[in-house]
PDB file of C-alpha atoms in Angstrom:
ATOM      1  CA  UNK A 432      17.689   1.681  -3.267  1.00 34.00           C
ATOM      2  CA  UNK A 433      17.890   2.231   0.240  1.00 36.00           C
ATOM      3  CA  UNK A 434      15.451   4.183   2.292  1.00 36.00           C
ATOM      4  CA  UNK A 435      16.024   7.319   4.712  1.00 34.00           C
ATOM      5  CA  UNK A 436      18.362   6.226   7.480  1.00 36.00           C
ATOM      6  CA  UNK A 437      16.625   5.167  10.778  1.00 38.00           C
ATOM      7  CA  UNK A 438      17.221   3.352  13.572  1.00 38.00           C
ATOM      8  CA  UNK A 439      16.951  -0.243  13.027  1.00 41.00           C
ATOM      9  CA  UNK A 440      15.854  -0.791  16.584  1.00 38.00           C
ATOM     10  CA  UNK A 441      12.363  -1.204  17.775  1.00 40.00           C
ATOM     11  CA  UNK A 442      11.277   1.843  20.028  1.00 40.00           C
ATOM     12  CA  UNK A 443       9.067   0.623  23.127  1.00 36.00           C
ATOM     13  CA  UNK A 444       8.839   3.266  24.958  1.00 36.00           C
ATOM     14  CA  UNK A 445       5.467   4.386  25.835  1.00 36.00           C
ATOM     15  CA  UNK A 446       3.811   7.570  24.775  1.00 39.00           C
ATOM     16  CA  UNK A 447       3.237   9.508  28.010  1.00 35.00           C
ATOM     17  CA  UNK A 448       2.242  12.978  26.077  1.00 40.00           C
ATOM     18  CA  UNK A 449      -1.364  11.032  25.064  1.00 49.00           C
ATOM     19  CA  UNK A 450      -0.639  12.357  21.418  1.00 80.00           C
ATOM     20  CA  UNK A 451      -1.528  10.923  18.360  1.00 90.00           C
ATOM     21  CA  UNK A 452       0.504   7.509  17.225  1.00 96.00           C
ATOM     22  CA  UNK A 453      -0.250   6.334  13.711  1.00 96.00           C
ATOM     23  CA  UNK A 454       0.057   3.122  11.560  1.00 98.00           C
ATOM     24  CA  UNK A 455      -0.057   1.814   7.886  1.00 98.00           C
ATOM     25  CA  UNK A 456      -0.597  -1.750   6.608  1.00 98.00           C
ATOM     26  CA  UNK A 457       1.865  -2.888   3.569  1.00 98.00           C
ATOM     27  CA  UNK A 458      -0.182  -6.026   2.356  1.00 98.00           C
ATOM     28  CA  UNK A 459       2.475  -8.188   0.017  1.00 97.00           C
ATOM     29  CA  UNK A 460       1.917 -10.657  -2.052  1.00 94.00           C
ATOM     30  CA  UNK A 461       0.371 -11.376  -5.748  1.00 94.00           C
ATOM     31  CA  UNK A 462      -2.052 -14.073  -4.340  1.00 93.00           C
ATOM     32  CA  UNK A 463      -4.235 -10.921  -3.120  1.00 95.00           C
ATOM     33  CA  UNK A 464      -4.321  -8.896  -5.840  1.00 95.00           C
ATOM     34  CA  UNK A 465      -4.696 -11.912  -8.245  1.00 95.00           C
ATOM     35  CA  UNK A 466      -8.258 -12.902  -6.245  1.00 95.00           C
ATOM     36  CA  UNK A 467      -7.126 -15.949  -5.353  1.00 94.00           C
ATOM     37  CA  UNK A 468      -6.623 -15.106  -1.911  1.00 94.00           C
ATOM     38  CA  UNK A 469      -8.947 -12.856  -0.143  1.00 94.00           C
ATOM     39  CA  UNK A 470      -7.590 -10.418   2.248  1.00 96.00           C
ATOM     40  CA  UNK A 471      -8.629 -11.310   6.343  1.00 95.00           C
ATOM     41  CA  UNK A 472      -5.871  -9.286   8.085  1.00 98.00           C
ATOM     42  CA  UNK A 473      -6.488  -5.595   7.378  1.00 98.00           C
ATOM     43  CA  UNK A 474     -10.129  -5.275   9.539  1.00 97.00           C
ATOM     44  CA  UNK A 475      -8.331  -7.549  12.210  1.00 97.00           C
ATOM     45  CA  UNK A 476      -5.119  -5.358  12.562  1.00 98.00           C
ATOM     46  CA  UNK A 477      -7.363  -2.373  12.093  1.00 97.00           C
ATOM     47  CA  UNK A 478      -9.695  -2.749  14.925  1.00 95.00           C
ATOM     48  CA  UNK A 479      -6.528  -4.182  16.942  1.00 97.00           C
ATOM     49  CA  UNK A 480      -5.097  -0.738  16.311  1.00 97.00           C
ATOM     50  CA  UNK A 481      -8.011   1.230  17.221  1.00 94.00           C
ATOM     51  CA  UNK A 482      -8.461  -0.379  20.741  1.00 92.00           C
ATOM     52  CA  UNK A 483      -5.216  -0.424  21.846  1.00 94.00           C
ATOM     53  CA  UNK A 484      -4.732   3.668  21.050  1.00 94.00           C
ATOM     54  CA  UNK A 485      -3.542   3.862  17.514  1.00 97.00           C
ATOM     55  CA  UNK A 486      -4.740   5.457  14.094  1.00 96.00           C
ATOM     56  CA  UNK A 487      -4.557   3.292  11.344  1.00 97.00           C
ATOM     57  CA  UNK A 488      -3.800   5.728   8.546  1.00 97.00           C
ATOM     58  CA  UNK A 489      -3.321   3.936   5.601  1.00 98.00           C
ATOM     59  CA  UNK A 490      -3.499   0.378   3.908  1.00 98.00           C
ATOM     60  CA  UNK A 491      -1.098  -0.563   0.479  1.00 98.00           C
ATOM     61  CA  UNK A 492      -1.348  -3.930  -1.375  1.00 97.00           C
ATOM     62  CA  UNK A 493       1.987  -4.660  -3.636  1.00 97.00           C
ATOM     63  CA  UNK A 494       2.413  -7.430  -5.619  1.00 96.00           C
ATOM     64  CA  UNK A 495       5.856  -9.482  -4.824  1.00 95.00           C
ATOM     65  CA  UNK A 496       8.476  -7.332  -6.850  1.00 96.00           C
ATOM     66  CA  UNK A 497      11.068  -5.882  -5.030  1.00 97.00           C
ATOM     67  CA  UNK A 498      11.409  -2.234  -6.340  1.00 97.00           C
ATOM     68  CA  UNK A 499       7.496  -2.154  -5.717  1.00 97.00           C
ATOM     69  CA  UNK A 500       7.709  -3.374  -2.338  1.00 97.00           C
ATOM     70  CA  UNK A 501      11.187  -0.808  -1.576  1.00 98.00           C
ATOM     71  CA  UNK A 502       8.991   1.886  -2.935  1.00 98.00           C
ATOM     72  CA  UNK A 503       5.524   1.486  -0.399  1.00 98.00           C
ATOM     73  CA  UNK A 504       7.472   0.632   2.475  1.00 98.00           C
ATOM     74  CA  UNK A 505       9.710   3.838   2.423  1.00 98.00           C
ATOM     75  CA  UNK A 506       7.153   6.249   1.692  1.00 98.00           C
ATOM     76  CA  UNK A 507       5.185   4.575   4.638  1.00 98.00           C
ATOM     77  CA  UNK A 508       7.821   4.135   7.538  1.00 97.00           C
ATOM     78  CA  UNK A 509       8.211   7.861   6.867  1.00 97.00           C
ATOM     79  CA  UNK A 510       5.441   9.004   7.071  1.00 97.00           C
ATOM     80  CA  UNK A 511       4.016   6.763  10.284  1.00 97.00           C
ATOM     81  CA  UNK A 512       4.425   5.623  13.529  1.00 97.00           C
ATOM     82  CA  UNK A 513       4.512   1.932  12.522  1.00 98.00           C
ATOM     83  CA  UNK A 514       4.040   0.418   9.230  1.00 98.00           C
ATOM     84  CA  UNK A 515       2.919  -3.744   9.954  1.00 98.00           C
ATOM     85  CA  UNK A 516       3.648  -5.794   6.864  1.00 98.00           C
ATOM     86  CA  UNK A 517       1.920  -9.010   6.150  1.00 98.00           C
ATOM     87  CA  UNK A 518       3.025 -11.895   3.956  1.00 96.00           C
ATOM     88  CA  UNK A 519       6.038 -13.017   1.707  1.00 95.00           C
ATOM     89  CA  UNK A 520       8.214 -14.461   4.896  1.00 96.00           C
ATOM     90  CA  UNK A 521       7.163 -18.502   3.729  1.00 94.00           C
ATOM     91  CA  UNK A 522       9.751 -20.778   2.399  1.00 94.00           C
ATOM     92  CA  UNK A 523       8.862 -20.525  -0.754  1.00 92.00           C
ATOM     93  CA  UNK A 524      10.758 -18.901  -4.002  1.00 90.00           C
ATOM     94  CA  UNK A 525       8.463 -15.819  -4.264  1.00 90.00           C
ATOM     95  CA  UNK A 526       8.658 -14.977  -0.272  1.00 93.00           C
ATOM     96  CA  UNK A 527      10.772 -11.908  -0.891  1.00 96.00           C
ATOM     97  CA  UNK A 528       9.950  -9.937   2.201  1.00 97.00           C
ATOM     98  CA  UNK A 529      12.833 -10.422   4.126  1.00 97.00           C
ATOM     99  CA  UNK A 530      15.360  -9.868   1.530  1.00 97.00           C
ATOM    100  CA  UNK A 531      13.496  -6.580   0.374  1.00 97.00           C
ATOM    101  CA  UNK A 532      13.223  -5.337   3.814  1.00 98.00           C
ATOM    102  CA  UNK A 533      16.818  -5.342   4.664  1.00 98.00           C
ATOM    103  CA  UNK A 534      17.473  -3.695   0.788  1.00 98.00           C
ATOM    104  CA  UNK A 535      15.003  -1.272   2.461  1.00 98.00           C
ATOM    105  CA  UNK A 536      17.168  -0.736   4.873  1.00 98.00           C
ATOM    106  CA  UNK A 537      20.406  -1.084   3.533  1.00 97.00           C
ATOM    107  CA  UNK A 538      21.532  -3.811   6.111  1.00 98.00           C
ATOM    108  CA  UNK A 539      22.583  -7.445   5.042  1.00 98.00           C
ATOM    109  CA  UNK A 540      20.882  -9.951   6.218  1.00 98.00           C
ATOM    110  CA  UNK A 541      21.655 -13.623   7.246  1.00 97.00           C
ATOM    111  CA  UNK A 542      20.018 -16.402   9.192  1.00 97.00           C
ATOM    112  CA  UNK A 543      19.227 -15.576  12.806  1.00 97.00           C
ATOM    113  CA  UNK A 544      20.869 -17.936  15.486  1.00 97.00           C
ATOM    114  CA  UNK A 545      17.388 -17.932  17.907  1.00 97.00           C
ATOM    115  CA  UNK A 546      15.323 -18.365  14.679  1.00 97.00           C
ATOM    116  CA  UNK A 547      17.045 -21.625  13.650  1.00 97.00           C
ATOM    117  CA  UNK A 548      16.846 -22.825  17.070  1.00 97.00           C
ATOM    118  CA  UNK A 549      13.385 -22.151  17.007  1.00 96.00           C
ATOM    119  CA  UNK A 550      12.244 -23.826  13.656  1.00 95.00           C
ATOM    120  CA  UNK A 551      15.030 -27.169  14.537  1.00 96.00           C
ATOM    121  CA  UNK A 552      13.549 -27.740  17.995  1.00 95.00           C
ATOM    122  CA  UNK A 553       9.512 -27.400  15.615  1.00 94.00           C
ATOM    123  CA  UNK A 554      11.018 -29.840  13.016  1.00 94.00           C
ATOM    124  CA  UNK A 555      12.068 -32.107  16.060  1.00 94.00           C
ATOM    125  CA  UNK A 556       8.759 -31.953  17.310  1.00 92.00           C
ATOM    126  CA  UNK A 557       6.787 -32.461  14.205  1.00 91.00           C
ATOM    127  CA  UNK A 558       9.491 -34.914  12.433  1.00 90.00           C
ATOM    128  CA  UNK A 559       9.797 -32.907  10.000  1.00 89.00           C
ATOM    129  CA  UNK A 560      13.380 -32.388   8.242  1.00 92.00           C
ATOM    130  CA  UNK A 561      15.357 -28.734   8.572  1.00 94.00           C
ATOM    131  CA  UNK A 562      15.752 -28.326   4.881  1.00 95.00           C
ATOM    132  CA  UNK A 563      16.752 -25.471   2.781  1.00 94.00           C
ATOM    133  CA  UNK A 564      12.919 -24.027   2.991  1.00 94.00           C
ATOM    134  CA  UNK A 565      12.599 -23.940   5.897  1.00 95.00           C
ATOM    135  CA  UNK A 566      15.981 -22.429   6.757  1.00 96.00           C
ATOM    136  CA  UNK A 567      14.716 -19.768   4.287  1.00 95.00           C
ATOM    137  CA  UNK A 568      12.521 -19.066   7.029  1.00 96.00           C
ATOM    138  CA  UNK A 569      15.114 -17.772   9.505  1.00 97.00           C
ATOM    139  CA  UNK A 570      16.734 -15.175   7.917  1.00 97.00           C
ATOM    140  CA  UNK A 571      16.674 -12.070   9.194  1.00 97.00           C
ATOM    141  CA  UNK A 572      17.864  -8.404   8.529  1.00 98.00           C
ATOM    142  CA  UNK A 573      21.031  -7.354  10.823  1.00 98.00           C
ATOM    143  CA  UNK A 574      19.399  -5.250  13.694  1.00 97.00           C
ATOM    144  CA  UNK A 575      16.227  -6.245  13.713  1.00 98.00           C
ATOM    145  CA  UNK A 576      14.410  -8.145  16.446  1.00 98.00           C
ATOM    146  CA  UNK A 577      12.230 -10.987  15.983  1.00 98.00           C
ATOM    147  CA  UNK A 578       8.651 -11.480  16.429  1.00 98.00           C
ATOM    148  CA  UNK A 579       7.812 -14.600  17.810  1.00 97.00           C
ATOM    149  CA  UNK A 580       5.355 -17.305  16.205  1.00 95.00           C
ATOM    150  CA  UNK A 581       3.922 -19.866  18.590  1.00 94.00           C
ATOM    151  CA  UNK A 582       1.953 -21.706  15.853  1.00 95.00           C
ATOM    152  CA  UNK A 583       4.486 -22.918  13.087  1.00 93.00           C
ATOM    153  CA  UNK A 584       7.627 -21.084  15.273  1.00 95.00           C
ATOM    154  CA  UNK A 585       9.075 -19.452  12.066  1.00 96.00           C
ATOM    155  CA  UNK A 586       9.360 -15.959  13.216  1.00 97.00           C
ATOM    156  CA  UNK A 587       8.497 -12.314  12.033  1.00 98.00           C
ATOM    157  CA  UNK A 588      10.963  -9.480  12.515  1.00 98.00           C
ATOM    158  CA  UNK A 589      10.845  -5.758  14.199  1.00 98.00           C
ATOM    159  CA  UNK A 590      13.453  -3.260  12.449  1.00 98.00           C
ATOM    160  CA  UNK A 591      13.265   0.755  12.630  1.00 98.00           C
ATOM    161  CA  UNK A 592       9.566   1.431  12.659  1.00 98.00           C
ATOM    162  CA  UNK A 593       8.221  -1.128  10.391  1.00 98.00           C
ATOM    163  CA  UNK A 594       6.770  -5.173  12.226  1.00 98.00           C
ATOM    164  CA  UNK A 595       6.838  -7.917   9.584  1.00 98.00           C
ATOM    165  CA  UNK A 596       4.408 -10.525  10.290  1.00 98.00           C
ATOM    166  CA  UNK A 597       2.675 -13.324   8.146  1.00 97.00           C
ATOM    167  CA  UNK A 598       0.133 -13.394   5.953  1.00 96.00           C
ATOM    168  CA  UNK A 599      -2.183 -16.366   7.651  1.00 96.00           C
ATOM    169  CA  UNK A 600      -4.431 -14.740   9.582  1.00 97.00           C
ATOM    170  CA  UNK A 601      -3.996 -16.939  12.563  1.00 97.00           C
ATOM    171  CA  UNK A 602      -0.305 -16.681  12.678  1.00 97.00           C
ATOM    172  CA  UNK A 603      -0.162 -12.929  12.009  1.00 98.00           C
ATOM    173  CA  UNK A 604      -2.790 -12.788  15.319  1.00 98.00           C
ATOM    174  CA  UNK A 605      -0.147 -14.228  17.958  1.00 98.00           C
ATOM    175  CA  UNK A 606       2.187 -12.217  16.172  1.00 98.00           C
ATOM    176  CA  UNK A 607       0.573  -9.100  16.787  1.00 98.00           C
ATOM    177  CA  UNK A 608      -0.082 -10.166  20.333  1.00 97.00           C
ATOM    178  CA  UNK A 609       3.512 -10.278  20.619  1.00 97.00           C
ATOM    179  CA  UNK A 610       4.363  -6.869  19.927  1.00 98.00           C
ATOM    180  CA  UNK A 611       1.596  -5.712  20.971  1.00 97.00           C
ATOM    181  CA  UNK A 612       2.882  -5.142  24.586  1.00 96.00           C
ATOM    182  CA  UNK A 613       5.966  -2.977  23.404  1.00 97.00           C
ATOM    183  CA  UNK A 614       4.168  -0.393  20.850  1.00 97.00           C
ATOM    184  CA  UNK A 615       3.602   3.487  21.814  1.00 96.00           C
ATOM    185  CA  UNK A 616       0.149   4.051  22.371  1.00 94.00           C
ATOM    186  CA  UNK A 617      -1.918   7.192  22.313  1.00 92.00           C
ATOM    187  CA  UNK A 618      -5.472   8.570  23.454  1.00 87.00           C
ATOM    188  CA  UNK A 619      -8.032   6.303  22.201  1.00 89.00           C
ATOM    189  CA  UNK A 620     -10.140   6.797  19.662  1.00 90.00           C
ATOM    190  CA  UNK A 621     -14.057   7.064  21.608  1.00 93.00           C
ATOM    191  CA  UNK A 622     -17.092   6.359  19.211  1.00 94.00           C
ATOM    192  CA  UNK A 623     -21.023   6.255  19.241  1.00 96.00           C
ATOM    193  CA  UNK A 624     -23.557   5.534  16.377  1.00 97.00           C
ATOM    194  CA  UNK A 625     -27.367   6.965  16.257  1.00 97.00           C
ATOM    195  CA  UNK A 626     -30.137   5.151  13.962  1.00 96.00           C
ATOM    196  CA  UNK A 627     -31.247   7.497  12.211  1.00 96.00           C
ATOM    197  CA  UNK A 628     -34.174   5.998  10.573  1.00 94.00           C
ATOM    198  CA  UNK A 629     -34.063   8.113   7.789  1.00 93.00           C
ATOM    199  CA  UNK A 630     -32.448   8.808   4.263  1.00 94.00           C
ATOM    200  CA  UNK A 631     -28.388   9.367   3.794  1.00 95.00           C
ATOM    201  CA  UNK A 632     -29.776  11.740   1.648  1.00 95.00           C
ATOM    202  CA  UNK A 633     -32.169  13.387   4.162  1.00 95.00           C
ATOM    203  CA  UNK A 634     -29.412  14.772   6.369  1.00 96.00           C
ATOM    204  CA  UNK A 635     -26.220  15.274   4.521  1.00 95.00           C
ATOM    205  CA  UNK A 636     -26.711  18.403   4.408  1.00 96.00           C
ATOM    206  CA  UNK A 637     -27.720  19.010   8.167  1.00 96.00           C
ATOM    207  CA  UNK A 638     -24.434  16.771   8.857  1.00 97.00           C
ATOM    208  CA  UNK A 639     -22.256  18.856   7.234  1.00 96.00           C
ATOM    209  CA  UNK A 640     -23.623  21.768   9.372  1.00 97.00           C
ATOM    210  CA  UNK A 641     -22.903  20.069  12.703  1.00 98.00           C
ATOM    211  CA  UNK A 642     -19.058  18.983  11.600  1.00 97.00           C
ATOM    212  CA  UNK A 643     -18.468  22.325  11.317  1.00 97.00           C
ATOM    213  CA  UNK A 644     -19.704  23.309  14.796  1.00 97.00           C
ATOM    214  CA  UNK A 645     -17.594  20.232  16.102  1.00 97.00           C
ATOM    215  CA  UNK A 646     -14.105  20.267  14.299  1.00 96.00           C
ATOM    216  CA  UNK A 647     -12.939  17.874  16.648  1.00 94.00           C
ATOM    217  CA  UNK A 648     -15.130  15.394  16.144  1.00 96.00           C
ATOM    218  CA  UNK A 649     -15.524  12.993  13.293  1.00 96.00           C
ATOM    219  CA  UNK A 650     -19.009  12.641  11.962  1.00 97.00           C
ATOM    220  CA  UNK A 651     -19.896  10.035   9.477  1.00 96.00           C
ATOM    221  CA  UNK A 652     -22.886   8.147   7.845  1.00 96.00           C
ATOM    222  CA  UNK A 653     -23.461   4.844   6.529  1.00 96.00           C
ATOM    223  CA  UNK A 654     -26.346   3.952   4.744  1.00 95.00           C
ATOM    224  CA  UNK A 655     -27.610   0.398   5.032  1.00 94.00           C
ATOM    225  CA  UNK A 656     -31.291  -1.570   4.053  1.00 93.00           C
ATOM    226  CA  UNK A 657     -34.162  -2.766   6.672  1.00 88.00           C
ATOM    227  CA  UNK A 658     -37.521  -3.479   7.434  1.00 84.00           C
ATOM    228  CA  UNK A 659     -38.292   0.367   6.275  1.00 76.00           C
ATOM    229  CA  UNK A 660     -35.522   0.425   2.512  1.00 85.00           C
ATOM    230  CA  UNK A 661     -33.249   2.609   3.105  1.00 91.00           C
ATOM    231  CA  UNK A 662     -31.749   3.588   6.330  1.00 95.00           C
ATOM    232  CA  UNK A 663     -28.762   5.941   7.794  1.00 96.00           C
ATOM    233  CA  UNK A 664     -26.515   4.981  11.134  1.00 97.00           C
ATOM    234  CA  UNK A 665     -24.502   8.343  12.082  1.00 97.00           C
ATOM    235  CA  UNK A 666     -21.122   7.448  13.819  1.00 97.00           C
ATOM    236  CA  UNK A 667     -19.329   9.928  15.394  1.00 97.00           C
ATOM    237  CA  UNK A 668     -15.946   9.611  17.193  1.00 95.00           C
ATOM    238  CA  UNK A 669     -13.264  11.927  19.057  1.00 94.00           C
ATOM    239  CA  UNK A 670     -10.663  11.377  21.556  1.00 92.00           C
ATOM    240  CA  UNK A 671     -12.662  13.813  23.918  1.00 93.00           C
ATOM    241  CA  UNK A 672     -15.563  12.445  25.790  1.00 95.00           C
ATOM    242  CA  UNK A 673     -17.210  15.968  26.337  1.00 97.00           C
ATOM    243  CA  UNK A 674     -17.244  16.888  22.846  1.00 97.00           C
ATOM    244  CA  UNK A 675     -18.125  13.374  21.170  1.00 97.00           C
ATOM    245  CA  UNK A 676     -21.324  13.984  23.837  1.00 97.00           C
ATOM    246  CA  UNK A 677     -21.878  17.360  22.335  1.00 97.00           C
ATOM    247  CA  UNK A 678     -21.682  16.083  18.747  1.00 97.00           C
ATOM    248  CA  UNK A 679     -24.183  13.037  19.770  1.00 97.00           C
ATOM    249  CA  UNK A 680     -26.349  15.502  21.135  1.00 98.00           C
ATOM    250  CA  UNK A 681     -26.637  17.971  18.468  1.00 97.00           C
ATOM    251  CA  UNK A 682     -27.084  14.663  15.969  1.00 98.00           C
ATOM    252  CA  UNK A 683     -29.846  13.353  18.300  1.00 98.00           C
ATOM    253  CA  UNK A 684     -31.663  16.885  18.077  1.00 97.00           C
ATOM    254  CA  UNK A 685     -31.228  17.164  14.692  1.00 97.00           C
ATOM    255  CA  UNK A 686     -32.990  13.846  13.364  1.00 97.00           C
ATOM    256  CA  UNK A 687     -36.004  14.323  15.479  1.00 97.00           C
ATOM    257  CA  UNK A 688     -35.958  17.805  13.599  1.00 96.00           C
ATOM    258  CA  UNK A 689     -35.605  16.473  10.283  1.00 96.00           C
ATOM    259  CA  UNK A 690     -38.164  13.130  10.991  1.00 95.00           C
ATOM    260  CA  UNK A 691     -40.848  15.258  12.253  1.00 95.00           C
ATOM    261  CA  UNK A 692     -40.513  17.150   8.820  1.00 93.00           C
ATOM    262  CA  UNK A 693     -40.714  13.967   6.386  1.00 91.00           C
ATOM    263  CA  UNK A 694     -43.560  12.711   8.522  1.00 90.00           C
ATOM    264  CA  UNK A 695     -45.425  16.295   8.308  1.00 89.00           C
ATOM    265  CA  UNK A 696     -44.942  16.386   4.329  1.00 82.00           C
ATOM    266  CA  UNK A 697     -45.760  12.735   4.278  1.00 78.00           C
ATOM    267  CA  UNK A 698     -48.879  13.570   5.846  1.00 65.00           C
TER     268      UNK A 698
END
């Protein structure tokens, strides 16, 4: 079952054209789609992604079965940048990530020389003992490159396109700090929100109007509850300063407009 043929080294070198570099998260693990474990690691990555220059695309939750897991992360490392996994590296009978990536891949995979000298020298320090768990922990897929865990010191991995890092949020955070430093980056992603103190309903149509004057900007609207019911904050974002401005503008212009009307019918 293995995947279009790729490199299985990590590419670092930095995007100097500005263009567009995009990401997907492959969640893994039955814990989260059970309930029993709710999710803290998508937002995080996600607004990680967005300040450091890249698009998160897409976001797939699999339960731990293999041809499931084969499936989402080929259709996903072809289609972006960089796919970030998170969970099912433990030491535990159900962690099948490693295993499946490097079936993924079609590479073998075996335990990693630096990852068992990283997880004896934790069990030294801990007093723990380097059992057959925790060597689990330290296999690897040939080629890949690992991603280093200063909390618990069992490591992620780097292969092709696609970063494997933990599920715990707090582990998967020094993890992503970690690579971090080597991923292509592209033009950031500017944004700005108006209160609109008015109605979602109110403008949609007048919002659809302006998004097509301003293709390259993306308009959206969130309705939320205050002091007045119901309310409306318009975001709108673009990788061009100028024309998010323009957007802003024309947004700004537009609910005075459309306030001054509700207050004249209201009168």
């Amino acid at each position: 079952m293995a995947g279009p043929k790729v490199s299985t080294m990590p590419n670092t070198k930095a995007d100097s054209d500005g263009g567009i570099v995009t990401a997907a998260i492959l969640v893994i693990g039955d814990e989260i789609l059970s309930g029993r474990t709710k999710d803290k690691n998508i937002g995080y990555i996600a607004e990680y992604l967005t300040n450091i220059g890249i698009d998160l695309k897409e976001v797939r939750v699999v339960a731990d079965e293999e041809a499931d897991i084969i499936a989402a992360l080929n259709a996903l490392r072809a289609r972006y940048t960089y796919v970030f996994t998170t969970g099912g590296i433990g030491p535990t009978h159900d962690d099948i990530t490693a295993d499946t990536v490097a079936k993924a891949f079609g590479v073998s995979i075996d335990y990693h020389p630096q990852a068992v000298a990283l997880m004896k020298a934790r069990v030294a320090e801990t007093g723990g003992v380097m059992n057959e768990a925790r060597m689990r922990m330290t296999r690897v897929p040939a080629g890949a490159e690992l991603v280093l865990n200063t909390v618990s010191a069992a490591p992620g991995f780097w292969i092709g396109n696609v970063i494997v890092m933990a599920g715990v949020p707090h582990i998967m955070q020094v993890m992503l700090d970690f690579v971090a430093p080597k991923l292509k980056t592209g033009a950031k992603m500017l944004s700005d929100s108006v209160r609109a103190d008015c109605r979602e309903g109110d403008i949609g149509t007048e919002l659809g109007e302006i998004a097509k004057k301003h293709p390259d900007v993306i308009i959206g609207s969130y309705p939320f509850m205050d002091e007045r019911g119901g309310n409306t904050n318009v975001v709108v974002r673009s990788r061009d300063a100028q024309k998010l401005a323009a957007a802003k503008s024309a947004v700004e212009a537009m609910l005075k407009r459309v306030r001054a009307e509700l207050a004249a019918g209201q009168a």
